[in-house]
Short mmCIF file of C-alpha atoms in Angstrom, two decimals:
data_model
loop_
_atom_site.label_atom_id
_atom_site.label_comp_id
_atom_site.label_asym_id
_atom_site.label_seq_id
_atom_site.Cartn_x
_atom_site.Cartn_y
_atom_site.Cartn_z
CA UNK A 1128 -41.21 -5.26 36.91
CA UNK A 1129 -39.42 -7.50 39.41
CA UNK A 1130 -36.97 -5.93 41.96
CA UNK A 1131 -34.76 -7.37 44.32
CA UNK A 1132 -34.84 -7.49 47.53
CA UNK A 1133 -33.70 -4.13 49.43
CA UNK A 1134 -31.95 -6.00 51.98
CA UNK A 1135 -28.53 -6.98 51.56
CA UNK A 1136 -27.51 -10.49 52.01
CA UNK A 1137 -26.00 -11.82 55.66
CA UNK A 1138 -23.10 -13.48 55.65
CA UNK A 1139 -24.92 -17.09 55.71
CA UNK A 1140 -26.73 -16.44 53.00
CA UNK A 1141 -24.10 -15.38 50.86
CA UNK A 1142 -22.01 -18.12 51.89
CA UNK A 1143 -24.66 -20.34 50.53
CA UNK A 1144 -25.07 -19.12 47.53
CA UNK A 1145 -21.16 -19.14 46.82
CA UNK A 1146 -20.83 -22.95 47.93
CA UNK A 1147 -23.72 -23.00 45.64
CA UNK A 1148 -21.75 -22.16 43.22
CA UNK A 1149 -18.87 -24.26 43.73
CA UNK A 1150 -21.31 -27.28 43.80
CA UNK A 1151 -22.92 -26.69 40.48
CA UNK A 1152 -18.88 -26.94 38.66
CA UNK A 1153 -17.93 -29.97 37.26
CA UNK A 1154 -15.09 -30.96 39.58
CA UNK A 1155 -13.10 -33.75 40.23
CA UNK A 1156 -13.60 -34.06 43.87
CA UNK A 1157 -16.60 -34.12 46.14
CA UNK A 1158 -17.49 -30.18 47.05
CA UNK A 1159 -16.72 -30.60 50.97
CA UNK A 1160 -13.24 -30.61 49.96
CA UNK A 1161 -13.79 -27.86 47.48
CA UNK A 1162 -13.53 -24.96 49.85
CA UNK A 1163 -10.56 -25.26 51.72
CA UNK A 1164 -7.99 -25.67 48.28
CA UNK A 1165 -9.01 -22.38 46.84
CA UNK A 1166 -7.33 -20.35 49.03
CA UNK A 1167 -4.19 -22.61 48.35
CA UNK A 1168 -5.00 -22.31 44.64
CA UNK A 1169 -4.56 -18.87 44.12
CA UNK A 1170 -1.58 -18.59 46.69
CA UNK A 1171 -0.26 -21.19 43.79
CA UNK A 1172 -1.10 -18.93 41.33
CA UNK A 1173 0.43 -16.18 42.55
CA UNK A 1174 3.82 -17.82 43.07
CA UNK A 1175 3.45 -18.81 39.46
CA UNK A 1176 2.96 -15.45 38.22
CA UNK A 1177 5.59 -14.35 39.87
CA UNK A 1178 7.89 -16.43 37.99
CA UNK A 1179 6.59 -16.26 34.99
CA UNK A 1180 7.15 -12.26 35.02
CA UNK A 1181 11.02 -12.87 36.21
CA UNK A 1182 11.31 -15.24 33.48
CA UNK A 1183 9.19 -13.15 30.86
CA UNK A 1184 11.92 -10.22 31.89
CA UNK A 1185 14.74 -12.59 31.09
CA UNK A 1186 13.77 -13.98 28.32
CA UNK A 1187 12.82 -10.71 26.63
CA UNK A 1188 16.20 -9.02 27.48
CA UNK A 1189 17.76 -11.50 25.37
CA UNK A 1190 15.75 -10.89 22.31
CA UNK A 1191 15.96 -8.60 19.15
CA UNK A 1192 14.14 -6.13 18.83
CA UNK A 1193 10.81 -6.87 16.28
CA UNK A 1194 11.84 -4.69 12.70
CA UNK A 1195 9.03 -6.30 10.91
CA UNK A 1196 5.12 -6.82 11.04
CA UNK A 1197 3.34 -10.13 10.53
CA UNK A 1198 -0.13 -11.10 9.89
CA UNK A 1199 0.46 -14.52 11.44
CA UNK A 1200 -2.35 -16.57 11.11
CA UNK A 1201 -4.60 -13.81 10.04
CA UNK A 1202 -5.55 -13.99 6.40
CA UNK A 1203 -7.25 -11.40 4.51
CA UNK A 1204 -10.82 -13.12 2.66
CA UNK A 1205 -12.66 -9.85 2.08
CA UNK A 1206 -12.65 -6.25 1.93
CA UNK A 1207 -16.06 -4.05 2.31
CA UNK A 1208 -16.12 -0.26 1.14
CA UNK A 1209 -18.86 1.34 2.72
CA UNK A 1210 -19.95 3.49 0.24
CA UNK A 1211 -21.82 6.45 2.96
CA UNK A 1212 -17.97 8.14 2.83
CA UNK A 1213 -18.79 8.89 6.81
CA UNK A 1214 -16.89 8.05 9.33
CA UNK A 1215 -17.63 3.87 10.61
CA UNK A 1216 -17.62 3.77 14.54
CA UNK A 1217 -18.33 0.16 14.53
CA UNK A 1218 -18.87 -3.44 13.34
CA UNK A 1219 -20.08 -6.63 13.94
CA UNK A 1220 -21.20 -10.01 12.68
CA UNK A 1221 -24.61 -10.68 13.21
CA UNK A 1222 -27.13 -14.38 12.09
CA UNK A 1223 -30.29 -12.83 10.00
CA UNK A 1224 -32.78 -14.57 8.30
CA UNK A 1225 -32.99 -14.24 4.28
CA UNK A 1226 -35.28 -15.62 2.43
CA UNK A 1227 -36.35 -18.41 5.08
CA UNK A 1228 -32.33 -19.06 5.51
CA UNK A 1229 -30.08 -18.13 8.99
CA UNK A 1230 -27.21 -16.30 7.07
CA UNK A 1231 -23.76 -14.92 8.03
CA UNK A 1232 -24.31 -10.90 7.68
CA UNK A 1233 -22.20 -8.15 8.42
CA UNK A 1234 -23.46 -4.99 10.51
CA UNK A 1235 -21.33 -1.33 9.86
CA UNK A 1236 -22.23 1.59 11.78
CA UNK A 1237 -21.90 5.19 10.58
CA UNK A 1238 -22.56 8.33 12.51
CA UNK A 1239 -25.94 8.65 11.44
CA UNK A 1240 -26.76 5.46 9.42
CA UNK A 1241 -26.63 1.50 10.28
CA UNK A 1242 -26.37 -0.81 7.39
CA UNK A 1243 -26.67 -4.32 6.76
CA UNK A 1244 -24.72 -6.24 4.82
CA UNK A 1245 -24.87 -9.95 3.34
CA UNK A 1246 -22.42 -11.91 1.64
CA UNK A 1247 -22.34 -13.72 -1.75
CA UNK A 1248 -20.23 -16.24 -3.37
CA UNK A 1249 -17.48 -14.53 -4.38
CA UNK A 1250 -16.70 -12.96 -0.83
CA UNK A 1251 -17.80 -9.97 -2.52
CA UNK A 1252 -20.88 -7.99 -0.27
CA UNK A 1253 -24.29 -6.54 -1.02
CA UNK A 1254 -26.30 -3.91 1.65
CA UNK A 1255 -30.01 -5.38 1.40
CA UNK A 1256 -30.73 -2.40 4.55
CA UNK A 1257 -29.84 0.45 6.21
CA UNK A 1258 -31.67 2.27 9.47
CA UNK A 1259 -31.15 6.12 9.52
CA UNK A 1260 -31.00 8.26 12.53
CA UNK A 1261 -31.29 12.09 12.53
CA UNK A 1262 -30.96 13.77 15.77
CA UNK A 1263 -28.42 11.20 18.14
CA UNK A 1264 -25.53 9.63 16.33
CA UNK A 1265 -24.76 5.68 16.72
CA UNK A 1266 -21.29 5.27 19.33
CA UNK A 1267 -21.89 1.42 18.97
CA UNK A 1268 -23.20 -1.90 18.12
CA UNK A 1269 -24.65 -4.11 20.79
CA UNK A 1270 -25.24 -7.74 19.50
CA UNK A 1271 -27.27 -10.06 21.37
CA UNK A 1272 -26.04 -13.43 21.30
CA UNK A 1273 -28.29 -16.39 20.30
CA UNK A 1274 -30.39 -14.11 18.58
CA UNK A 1275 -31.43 -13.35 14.64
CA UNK A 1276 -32.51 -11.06 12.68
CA UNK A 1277 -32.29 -8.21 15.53
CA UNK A 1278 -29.26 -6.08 16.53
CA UNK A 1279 -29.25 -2.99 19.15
CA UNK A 1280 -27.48 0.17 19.18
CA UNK A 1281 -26.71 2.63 21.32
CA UNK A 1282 -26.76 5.93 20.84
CA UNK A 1283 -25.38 9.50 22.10
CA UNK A 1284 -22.35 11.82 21.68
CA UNK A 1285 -20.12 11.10 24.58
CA UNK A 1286 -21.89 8.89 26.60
CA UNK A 1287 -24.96 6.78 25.75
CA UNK A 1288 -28.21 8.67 25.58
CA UNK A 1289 -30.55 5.84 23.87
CA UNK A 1290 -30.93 2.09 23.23
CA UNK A 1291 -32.73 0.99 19.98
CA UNK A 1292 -33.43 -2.60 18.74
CA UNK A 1293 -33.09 -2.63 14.99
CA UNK A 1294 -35.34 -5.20 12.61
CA UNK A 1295 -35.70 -5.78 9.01
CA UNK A 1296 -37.69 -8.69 7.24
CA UNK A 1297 -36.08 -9.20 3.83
CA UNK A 1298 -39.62 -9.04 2.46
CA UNK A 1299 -39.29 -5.44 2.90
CA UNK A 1300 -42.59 -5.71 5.11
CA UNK A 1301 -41.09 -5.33 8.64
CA UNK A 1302 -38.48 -2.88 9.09
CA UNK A 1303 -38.58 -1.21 12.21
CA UNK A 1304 -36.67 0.88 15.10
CA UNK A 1305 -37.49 -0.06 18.77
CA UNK A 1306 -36.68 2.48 21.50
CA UNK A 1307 -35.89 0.16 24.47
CA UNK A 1308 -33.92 2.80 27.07
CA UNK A 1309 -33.36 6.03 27.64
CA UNK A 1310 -31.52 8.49 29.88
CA UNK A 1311 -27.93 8.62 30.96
CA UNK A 1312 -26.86 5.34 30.35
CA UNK A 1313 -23.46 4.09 31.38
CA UNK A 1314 -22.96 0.66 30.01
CA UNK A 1315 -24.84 -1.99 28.35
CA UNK A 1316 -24.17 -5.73 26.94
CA UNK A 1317 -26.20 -8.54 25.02
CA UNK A 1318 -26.84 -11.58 26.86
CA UNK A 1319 -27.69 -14.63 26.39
CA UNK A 1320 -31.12 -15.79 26.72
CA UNK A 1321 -32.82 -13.04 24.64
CA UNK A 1322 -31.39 -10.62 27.18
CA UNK A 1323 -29.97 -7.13 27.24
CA UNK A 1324 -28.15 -5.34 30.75
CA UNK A 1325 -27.73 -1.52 30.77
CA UNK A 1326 -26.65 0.87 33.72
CA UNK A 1327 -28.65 4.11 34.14
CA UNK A 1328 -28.35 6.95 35.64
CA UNK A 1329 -26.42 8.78 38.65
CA UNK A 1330 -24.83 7.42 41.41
CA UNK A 1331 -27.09 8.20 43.74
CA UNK A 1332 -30.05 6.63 41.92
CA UNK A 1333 -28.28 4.55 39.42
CA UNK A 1334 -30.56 1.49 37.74
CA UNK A 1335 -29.41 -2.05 36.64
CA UNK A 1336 -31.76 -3.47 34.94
CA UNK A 1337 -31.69 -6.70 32.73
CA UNK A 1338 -34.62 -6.49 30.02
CA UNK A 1339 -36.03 -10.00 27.82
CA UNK A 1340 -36.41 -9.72 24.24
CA UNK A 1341 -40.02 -10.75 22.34
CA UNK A 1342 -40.39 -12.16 19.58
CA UNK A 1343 -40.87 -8.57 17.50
CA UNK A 1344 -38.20 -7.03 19.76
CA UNK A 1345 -39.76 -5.12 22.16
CA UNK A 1346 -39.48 -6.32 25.82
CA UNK A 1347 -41.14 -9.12 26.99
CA UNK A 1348 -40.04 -8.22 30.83
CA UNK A 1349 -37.15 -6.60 33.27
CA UNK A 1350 -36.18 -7.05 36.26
CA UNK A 1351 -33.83 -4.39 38.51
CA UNK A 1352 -30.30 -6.06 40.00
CA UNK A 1353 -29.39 -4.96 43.27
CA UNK A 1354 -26.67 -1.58 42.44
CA UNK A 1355 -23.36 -1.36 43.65
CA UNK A 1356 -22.56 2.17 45.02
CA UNK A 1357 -20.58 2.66 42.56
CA UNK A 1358 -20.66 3.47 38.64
CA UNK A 1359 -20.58 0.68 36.52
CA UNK A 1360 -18.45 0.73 33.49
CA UNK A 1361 -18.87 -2.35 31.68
CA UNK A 1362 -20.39 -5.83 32.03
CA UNK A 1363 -19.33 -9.39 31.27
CA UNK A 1364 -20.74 -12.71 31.32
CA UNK A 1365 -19.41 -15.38 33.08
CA UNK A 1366 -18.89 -18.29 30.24
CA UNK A 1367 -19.67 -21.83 31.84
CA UNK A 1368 -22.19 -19.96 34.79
CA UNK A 1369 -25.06 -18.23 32.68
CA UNK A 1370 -26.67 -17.20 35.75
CA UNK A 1371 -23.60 -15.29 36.95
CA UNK A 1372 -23.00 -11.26 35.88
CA UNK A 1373 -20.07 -9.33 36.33
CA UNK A 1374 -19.74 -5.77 36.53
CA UNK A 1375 -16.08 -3.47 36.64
CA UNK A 1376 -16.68 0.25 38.14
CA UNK A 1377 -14.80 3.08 38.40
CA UNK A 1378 -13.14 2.50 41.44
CA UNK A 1379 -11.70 -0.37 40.29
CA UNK A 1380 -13.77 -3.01 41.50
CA UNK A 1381 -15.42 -5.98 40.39
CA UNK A 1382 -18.45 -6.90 41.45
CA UNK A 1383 -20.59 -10.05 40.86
CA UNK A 1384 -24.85 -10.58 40.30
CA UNK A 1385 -27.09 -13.56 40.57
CA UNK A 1386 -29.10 -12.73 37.85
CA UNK A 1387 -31.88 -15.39 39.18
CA UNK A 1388 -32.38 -13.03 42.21
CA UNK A 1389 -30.93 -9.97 41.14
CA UNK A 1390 -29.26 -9.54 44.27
CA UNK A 1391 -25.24 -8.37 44.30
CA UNK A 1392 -23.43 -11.26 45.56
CA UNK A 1393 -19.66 -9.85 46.16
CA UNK A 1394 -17.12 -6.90 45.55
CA UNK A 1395 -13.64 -7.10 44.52
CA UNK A 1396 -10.77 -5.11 44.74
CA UNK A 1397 -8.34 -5.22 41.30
CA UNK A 1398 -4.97 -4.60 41.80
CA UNK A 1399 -4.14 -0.68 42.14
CA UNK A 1400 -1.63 -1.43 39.60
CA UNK A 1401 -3.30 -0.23 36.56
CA UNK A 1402 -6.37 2.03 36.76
CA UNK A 1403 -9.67 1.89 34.69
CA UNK A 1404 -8.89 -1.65 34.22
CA UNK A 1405 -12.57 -2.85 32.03
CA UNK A 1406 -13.14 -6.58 32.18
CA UNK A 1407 -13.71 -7.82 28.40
CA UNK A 1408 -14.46 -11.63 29.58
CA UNK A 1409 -14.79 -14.28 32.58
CA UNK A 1410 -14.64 -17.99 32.71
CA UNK A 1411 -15.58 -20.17 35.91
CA UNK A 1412 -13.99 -23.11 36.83
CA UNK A 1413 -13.32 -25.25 39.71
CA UNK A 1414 -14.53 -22.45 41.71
CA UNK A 1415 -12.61 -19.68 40.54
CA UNK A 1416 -13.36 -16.77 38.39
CA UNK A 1417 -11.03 -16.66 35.46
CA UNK A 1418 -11.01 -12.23 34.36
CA UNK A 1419 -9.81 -10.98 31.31
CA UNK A 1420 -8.77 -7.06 31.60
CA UNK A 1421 -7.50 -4.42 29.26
CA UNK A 1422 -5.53 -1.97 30.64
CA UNK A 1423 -6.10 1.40 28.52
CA UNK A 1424 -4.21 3.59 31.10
CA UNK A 1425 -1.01 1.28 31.75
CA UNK A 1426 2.56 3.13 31.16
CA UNK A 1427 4.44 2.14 27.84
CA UNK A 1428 7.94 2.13 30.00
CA UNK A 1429 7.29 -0.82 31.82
CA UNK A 1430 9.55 -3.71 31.24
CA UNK A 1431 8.01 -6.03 30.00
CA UNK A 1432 6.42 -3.43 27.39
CA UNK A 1433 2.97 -2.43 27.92
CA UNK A 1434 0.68 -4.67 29.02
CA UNK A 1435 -2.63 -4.74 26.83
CA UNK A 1436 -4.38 -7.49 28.41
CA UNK A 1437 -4.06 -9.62 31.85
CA UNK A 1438 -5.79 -12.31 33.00
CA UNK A 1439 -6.53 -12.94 37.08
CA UNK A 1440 -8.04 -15.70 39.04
CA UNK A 1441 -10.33 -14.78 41.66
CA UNK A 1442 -11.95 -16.66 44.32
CA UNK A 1443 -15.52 -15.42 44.97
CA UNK A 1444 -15.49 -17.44 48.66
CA UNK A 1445 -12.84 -14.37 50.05
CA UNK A 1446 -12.81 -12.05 47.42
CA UNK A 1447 -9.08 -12.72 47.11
CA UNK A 1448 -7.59 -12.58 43.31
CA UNK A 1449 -4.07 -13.61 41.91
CA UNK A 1450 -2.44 -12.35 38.72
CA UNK A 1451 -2.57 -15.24 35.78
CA UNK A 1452 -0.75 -13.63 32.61
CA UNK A 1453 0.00 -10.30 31.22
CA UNK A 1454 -0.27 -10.21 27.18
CA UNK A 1455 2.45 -7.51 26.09
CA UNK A 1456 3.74 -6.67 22.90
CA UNK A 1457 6.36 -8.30 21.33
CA UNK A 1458 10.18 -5.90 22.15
CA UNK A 1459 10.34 -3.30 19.50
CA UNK A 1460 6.78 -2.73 19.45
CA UNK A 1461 4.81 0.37 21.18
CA UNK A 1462 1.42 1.59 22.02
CA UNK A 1463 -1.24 1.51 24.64
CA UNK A 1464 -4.94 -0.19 24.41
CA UNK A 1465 -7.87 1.57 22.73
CA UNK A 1466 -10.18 -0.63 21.41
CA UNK A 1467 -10.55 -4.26 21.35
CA UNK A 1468 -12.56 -7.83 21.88
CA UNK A 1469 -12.34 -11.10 23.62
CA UNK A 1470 -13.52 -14.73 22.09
CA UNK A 1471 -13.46 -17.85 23.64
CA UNK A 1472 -9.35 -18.43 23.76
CA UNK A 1473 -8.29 -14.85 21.55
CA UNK A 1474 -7.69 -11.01 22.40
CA UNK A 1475 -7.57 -8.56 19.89
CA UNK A 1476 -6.81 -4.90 20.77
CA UNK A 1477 -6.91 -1.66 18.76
CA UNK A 1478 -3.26 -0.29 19.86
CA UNK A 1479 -2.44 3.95 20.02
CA UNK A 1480 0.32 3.20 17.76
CA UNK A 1481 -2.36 2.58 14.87
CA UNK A 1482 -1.88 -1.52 14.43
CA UNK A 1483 -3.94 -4.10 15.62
CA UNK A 1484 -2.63 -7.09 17.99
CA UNK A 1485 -4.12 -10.66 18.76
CA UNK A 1486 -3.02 -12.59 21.33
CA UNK A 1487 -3.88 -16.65 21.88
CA UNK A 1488 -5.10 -16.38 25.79
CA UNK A 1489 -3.68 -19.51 26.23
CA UNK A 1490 -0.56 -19.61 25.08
CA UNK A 1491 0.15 -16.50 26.36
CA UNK A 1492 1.48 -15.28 23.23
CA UNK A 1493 1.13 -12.37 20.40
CA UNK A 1494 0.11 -14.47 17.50
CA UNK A 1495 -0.15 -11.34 14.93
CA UNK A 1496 0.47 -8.13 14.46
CA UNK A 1497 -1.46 -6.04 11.65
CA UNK A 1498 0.36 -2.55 10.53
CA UNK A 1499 -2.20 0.19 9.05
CA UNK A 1500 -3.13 -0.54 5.19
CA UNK A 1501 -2.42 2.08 2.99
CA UNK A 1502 -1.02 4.81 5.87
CA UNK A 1503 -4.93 4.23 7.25
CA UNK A 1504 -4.69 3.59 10.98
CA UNK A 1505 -7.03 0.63 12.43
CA UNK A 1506 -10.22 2.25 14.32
CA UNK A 1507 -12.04 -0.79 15.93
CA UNK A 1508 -11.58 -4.47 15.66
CA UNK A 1509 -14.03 -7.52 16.41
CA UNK A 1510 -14.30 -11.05 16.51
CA UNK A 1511 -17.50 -12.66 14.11
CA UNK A 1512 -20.15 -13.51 16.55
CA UNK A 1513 -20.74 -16.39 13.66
CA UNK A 1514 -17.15 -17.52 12.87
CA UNK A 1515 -13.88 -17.64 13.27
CA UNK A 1516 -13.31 -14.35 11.39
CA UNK A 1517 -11.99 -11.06 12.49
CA UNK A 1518 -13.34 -7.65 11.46
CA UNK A 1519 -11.41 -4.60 10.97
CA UNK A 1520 -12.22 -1.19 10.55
CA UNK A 1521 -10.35 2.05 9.36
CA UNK A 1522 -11.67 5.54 9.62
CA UNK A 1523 -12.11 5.98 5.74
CA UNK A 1524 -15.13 3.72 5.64
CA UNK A 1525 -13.12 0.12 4.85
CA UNK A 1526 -13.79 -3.13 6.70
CA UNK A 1527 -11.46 -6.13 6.08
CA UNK A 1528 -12.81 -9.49 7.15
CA UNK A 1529 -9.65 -12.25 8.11
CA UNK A 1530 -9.78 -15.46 8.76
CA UNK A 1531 -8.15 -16.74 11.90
#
């Protein structure tokens, strides 16, 4: 197993590897004159944000309140009863290969049973599998991108207590459960690269450890990243820097791996604003860190409603960050975040009220709003991992597949 180094970096070094990472951007301008604009950058952005609240405040003081609910640009294509009758804690849209063929399946967890799902011509769904578990119930799916025909889960009552990679040949001839961690697990997320990232243990000896995926999906290696002294809550990859990690802990910090050396690069403070922020997604360019952030603990009374997601800018050079966007509901509508999932340019949140809310990222915008179906309140949402689709689940065992 490769470690990292014990000792921490010096300043030179980590200055190198940040203008490192500035470098390897494609920018418009020679990296020498790189560095010194950042810091102008986000004082930009933050002057912008500023007026974009003031005028967000305006604008909404002058509108009507929102009576009705609309879909939007959400259309329902497909409905699947899972016929268990337990209660679903998850979903998620998953490449297997059937019959020689990469096809478009749909994974549903239960309490005690995963089951796999794939579609035919009529929209209309058939289970060809299901994986059974007896002593630990499932609390989620973990997809691994870029990969087929394997899908982990983690399991435990109120926090995570195993890892298992899940296969199934549709010969019949391979269907197996692989135990790949246990222990008191904090977080974990599918990478790419045929990799998985968990967060073990206490704080005191707490374990980050990035494992590689063979080909019958057992672990082909790990390696140990350097741990913050602090508890990690969840992870994110940073889209456009593969090599990059980030992690959100509880004290409301992000921090940031190489995952090339496992050593921790940087720590940054999130605004005290909203606690128990978790960061859903990150984007680099130019040389900033682009964060998207759900806010599960932010206060329904503020003015501008209550703010679901937000997106900051953050400059890894000084550890400085700058408010982008908040993404509130529209006036008229309530409820705080629960549940949701970020893709490429589109949030979706699970709301307290019951309804589910997307946002376009970059429009800044609430693009639909979805009330409960037949008095049923929404339990989890997710974007297809092979589409544009979304996938909704209610706690009687439905899952409704729209197209976006």
């Amino acid at each position: 197993m490769d470690e990292p180094s014990g000792r921490p970096l010096s300043c030179e070094e980590k200055e190198k590897v940040l203008i490192t990472w500035v470098e390897i951007r494609p920018v418009f301008m020679s990296p020498v004159c790189i560095l010194h604009p950042l810091k102008e950058k986000l004082a930009f952005l933050k002057r912008e944000y500023t007026k974009t609240l003031a005028r967000l405040q305006t604008e909404i003081a002058d509108l009507p309140a929102c009576d009705s609910l609309s879909p939007g640009n959400l259309q329902l294509v497909s409905k699947l009863k899972n016929p268990s009758g337990s209660c679903p804690v998850d979903v998620s849209a998953v490449w297997w290969e059937i019959a020689g063929l990469k096809t478009p399946c749909i994974i549903t967890a239960c309490e005690y049973v995963v089951s796999l799902w794939k579609a035919l011509d009529t929209w209309q769904w058939e289970k060809i599998n299901s994986w059974h578990f007896t002593e630990v119930p499932v609390l989620q799916i973990v997809p691994v991108p870029d990969v087929s025909s394997l899908v982990c889960v983690a399991l435990g009552n109120l926090e995570i207590r195993e890892i298992r990679a899940l296969l199934y040949s549709s010969d019949g001839a391979h269907e197996k459960q692989v135990l790949l961690g246990s222990g008191n697990i904090k977080a974990v997320l599918g990478l790419t690269k045929r990799r998985l990232v968990s967060s073990s243990g206490t704080l005191c000896d707490q374990q980050v450890e990035v494992m590689t995926f063979a080909e019958d999906g057992g672990s082909k290696g790990r390696q140990l990243l350097m741990p913050p002294e602090e508890t990690i809550l969840t992870f994110a990859e940073v889209q456009g820097l593969q090599e990059a990690l980030l992690g959100t802990t509880i004290m409301n910090n992000i921090v940031i791996w190489n995952l090339n050396s496992g050593q921790l690069l940087t720590k940054m403070h999130i605004d005290d604003s909203y606690q128990a922020s978790v960061c859903h997604k990150a984007y680099s360019d130019m040389g900033l860190l682009f964060v998207v952030l759900s806010h599960p603990c932010a206060k329904e009374s503020e003015p501008l409603g209550s703010p679901v997601f937000q997106l900051i800018a953050i400059n890894p050079m000084t550890s400085l960050s700058a408010g982008v966007m908040l993404y509130c509901l529209p006036q008229g509508q309530a409820g705080r975040f629960l549940e949701g999932d970020v893709k490429e340019n589109l949030a979706a949140a699970v709301l307290t009220s019951g309804k589910i809310a997307v946002w376009d990222l970059l429009l800044g915008h609430c693009m639909a709003l979805l009330p409960p179906v037949s008095d049923q309140s929404w339990s989890f949402v997710k974007w297809s991992g092979t589409d544009s689709h979304l996938l909704a689940g209610q706690k009687d065992g439905n899952i409704f597949v729209y197209r976006y």
